[in-house]
GROMACS .gro file of C-alpha atoms in nm:
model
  234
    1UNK     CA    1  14.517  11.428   6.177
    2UNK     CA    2  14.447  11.049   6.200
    3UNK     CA    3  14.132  10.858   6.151
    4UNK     CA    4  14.048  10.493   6.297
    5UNK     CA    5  14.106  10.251   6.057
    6UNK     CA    6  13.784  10.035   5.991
    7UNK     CA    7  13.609  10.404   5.887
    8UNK     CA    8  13.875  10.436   5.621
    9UNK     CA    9  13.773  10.047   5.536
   10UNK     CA   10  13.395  10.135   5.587
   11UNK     CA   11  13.450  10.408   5.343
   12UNK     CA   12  13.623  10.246   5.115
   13UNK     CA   13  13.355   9.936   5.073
   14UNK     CA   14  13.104  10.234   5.032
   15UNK     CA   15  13.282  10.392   4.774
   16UNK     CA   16  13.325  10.045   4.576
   17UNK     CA   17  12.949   9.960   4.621
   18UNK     CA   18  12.862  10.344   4.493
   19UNK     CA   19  13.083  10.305   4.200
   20UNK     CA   20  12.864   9.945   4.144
   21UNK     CA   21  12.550  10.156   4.142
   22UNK     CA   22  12.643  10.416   3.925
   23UNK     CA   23  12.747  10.153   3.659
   24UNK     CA   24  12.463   9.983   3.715
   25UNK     CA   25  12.268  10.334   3.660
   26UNK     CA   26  12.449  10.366   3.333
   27UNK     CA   27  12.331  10.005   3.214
   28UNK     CA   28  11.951  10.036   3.348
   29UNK     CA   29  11.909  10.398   3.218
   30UNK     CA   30  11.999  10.202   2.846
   31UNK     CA   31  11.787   9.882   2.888
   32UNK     CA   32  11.486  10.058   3.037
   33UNK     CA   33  11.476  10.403   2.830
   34UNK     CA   34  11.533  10.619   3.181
   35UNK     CA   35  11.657  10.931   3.179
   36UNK     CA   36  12.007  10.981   3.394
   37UNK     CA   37  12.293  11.216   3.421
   38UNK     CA   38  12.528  10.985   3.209
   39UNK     CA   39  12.816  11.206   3.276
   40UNK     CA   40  12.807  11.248   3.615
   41UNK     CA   41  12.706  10.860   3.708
   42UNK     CA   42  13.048  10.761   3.489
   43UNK     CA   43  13.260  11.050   3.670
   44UNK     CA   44  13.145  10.849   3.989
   45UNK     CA   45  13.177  10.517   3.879
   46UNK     CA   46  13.545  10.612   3.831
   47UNK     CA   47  13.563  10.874   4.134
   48UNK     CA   48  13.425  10.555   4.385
   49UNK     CA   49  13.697  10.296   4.272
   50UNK     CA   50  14.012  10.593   4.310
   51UNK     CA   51  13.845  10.712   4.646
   52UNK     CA   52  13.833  10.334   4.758
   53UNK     CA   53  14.204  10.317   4.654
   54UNK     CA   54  14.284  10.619   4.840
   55UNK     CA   55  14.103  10.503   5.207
   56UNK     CA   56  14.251  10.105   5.118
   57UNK     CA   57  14.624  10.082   4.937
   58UNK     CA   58  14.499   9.731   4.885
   59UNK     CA   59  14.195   9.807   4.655
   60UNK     CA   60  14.437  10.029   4.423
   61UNK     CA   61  14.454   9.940   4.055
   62UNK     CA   62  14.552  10.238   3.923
   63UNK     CA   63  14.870  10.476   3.943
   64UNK     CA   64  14.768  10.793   4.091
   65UNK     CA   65  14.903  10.997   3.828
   66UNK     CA   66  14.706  10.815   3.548
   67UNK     CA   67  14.375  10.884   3.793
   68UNK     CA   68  14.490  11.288   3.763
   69UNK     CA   69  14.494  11.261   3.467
   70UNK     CA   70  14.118  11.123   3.418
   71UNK     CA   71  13.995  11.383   3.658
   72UNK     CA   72  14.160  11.651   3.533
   73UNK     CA   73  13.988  11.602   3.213
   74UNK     CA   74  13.659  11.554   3.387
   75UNK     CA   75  13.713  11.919   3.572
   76UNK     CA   76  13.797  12.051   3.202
   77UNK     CA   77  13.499  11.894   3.109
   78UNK     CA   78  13.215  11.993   3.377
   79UNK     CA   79  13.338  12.296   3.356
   80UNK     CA   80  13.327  12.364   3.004
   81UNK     CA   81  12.936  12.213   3.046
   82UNK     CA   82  12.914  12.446   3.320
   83UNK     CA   83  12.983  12.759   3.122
   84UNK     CA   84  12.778  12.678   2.875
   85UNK     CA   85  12.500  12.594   3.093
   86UNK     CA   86  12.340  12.960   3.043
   87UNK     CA   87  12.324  12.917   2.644
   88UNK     CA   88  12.156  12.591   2.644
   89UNK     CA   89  11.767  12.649   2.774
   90UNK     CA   90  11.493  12.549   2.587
   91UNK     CA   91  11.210  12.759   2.480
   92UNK     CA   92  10.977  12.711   2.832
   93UNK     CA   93  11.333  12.809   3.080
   94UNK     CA   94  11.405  12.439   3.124
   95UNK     CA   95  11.741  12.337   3.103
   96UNK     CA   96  11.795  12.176   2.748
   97UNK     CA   97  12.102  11.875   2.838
   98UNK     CA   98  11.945  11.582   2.726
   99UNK     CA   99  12.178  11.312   2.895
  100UNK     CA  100  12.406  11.574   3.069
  101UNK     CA  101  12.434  11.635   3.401
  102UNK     CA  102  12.208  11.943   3.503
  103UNK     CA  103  12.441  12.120   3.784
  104UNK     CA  104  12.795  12.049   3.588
  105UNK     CA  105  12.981  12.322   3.830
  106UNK     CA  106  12.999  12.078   4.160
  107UNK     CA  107  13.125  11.812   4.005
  108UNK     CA  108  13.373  12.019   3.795
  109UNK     CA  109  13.520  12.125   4.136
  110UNK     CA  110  13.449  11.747   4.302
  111UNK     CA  111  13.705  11.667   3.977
  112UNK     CA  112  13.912  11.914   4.102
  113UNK     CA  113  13.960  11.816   4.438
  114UNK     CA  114  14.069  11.519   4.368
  115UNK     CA  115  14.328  11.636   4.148
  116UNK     CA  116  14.414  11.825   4.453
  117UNK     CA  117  14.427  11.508   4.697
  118UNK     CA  118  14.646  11.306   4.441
  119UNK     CA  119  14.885  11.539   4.419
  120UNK     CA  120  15.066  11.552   4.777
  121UNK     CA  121  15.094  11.167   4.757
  122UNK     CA  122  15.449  11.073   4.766
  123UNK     CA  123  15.508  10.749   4.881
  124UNK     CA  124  15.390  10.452   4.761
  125UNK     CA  125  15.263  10.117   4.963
  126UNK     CA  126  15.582   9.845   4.874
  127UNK     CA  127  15.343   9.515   4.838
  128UNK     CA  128  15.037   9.682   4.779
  129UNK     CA  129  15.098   9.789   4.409
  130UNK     CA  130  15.086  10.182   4.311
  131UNK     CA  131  14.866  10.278   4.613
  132UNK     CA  132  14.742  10.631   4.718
  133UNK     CA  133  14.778  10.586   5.108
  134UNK     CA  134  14.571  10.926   5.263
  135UNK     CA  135  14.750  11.102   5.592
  136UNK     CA  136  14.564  10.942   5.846
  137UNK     CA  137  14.472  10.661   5.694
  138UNK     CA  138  14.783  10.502   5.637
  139UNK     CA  139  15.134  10.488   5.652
  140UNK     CA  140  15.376  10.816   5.514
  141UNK     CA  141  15.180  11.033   5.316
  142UNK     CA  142  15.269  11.386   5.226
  143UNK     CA  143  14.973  11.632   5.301
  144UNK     CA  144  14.841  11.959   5.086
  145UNK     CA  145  14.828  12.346   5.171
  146UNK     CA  146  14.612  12.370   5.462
  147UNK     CA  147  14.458  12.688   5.345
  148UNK     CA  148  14.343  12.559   5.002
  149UNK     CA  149  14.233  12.209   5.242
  150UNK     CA  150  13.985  12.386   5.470
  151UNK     CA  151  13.834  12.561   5.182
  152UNK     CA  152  13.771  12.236   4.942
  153UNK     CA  153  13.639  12.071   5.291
  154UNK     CA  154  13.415  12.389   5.347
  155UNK     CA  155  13.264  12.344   4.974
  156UNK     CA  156  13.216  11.984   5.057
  157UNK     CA  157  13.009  12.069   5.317
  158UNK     CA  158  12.791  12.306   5.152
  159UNK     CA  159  12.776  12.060   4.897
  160UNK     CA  160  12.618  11.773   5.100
  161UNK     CA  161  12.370  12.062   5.231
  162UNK     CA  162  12.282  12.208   4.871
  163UNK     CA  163  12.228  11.848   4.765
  164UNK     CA  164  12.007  11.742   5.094
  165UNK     CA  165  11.812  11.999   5.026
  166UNK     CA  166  11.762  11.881   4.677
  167UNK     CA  167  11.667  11.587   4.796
  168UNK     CA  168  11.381  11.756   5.006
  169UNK     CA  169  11.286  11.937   4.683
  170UNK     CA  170  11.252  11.606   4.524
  171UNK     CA  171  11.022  11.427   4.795
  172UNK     CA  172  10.802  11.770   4.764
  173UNK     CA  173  10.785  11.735   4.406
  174UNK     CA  174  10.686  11.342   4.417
  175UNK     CA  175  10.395  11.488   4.635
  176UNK     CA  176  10.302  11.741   4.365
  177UNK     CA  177  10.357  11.505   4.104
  178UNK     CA  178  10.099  11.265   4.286
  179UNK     CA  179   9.864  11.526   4.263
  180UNK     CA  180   9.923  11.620   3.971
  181UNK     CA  181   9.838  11.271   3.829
  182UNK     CA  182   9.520  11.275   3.979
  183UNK     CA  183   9.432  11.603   3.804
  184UNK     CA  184   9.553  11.423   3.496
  185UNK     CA  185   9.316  11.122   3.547
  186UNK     CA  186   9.019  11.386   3.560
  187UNK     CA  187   9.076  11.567   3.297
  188UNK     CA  188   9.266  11.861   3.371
  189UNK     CA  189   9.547  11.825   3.101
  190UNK     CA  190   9.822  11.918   3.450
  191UNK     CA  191  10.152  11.665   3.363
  192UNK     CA  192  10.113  11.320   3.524
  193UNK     CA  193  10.405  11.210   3.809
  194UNK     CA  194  10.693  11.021   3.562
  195UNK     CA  195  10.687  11.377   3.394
  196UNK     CA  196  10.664  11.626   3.659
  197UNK     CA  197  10.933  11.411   3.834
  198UNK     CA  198  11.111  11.385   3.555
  199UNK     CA  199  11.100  11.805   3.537
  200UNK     CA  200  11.204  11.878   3.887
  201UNK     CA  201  11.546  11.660   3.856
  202UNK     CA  202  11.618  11.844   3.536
  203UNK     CA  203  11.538  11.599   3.215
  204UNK     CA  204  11.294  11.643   2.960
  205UNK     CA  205  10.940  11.578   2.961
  206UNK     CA  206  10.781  11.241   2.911
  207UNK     CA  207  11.067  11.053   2.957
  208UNK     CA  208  11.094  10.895   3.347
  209UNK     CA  209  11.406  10.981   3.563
  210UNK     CA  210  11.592  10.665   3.697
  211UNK     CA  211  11.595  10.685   4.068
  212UNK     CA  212  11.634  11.103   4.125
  213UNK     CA  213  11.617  11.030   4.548
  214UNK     CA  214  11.890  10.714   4.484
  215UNK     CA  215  12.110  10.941   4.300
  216UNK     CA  216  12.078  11.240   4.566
  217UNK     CA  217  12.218  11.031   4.767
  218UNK     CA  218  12.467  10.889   4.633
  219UNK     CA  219  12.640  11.201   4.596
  220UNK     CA  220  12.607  11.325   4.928
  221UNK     CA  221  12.791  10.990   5.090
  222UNK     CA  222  13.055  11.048   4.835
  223UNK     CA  223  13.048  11.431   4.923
  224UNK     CA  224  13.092  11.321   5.276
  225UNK     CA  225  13.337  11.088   5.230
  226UNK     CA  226  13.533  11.319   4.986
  227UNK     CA  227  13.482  11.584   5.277
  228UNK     CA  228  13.638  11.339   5.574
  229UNK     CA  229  13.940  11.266   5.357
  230UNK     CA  230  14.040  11.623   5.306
  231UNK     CA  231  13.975  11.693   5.705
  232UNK     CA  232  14.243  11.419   5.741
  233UNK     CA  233  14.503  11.606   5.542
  234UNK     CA  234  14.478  11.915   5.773
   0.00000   0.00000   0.00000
């Protein structure tokens, strides 16, 4: 399958500016004393600068096989959190990960896939440096099993709708957390909004998430994105 050029270069920008926010996640969530998923923002930082070298030769740094290697550690490494997901809970059922992401299992198999989309690439771009040229999206480039394809573009999917509906759950829990500070101001002892917030994303109490919403949604255009390349290996 082939895709029209300036999406592949819209995509690619978008991955670049993603991987800009997620650094700049990592350095707020240290200046400001906000709580983030540290592991997953640097898996993206990373992810968005291979993905934008994947849609554009010409943004490629990197040799693909030095990027499997990176992501193939960060699949060993969300999964590994994932597994032991069920063993760390505090006391009151909340999850107990401190910095760590709080659903490791998605982006142990985002890690995954692109493993899987480095691995068919064959040929690389002569004056663009050691690029990773999609099918599609450029010139020559070997494609995967479709089989195993249509599957990681099916999770992809469900991905983006798990994590928009996330995103619902988190404008809902704003509202609560809005009353919730009103009960606070009168008395009631119920947690005030930084906290209840805080709660529904997954972090510990009395310490303020850093942009929960932002973050949703981050990871759905990369979701998408990650989705529309593996379509255009089919």
């Amino acid at each position: 399958m082939s895709g029209p050029a300036w999406l592949a270069g819209g995509l690619a920008v978008l991955m670049i500016a993603i991987a800009a926010y997620c650094a700049c996640r990592l350095a707020v969530s240290r200046l400001h004393d906000r709580d983030t998923e540290r592991d997953a923002d640097g898996l993206h930082v990373l992810m968005g600068v291979a993905m934008a070298g994947m849609l554009e030769p010409r943004l490629t740094a990197v040799p693909g096989a030095a990027w499997s290697t990176v992501f193939g550690a960060g699949a060993a490494w969300f999964a590994w959190q994932a597994i032991r997901a069920g063993g760390r809970v505090a006391a009151d059922g909340r999850s107990a990960t401190g910095m760590r992401c709080a659903h490791p299992a998605p982006h142990a198999i985002e890690s995954a896939v692109m493993v899987y989309m480095l691995l068919p690439i064959g040929s690389w771009r002569s004056g663009h440096g050691p690029g990773m040229a999609m099918p599609g999206m450029s010139q020559g480039a070997t494609t995967g099993n479709p089989a195993i394809t249509l599957v990681l573009a099916l999770f992809m999917l469900g991905y983006v709708l798990w994590a928009i509906d996330r995103l619902a759950g988190l404008s809902r829990a704003a509202a609560v957390a809005t009353a919730a500070a009103t009960a606070t101001a009168r008395g009631t002892g119920v947690l005030g909004a930084p906290a209840a917030v805080s709660m529904a994303y997954g972090h510990r109490p009395g310490r303020p998430a850093l942009a929960p919403r932002a973050a949703a949604c981050y990871k759905i255009a990369m979701a998408i994105t990650m989705g529309y390349m593996l379509v255009m290996m089919l």
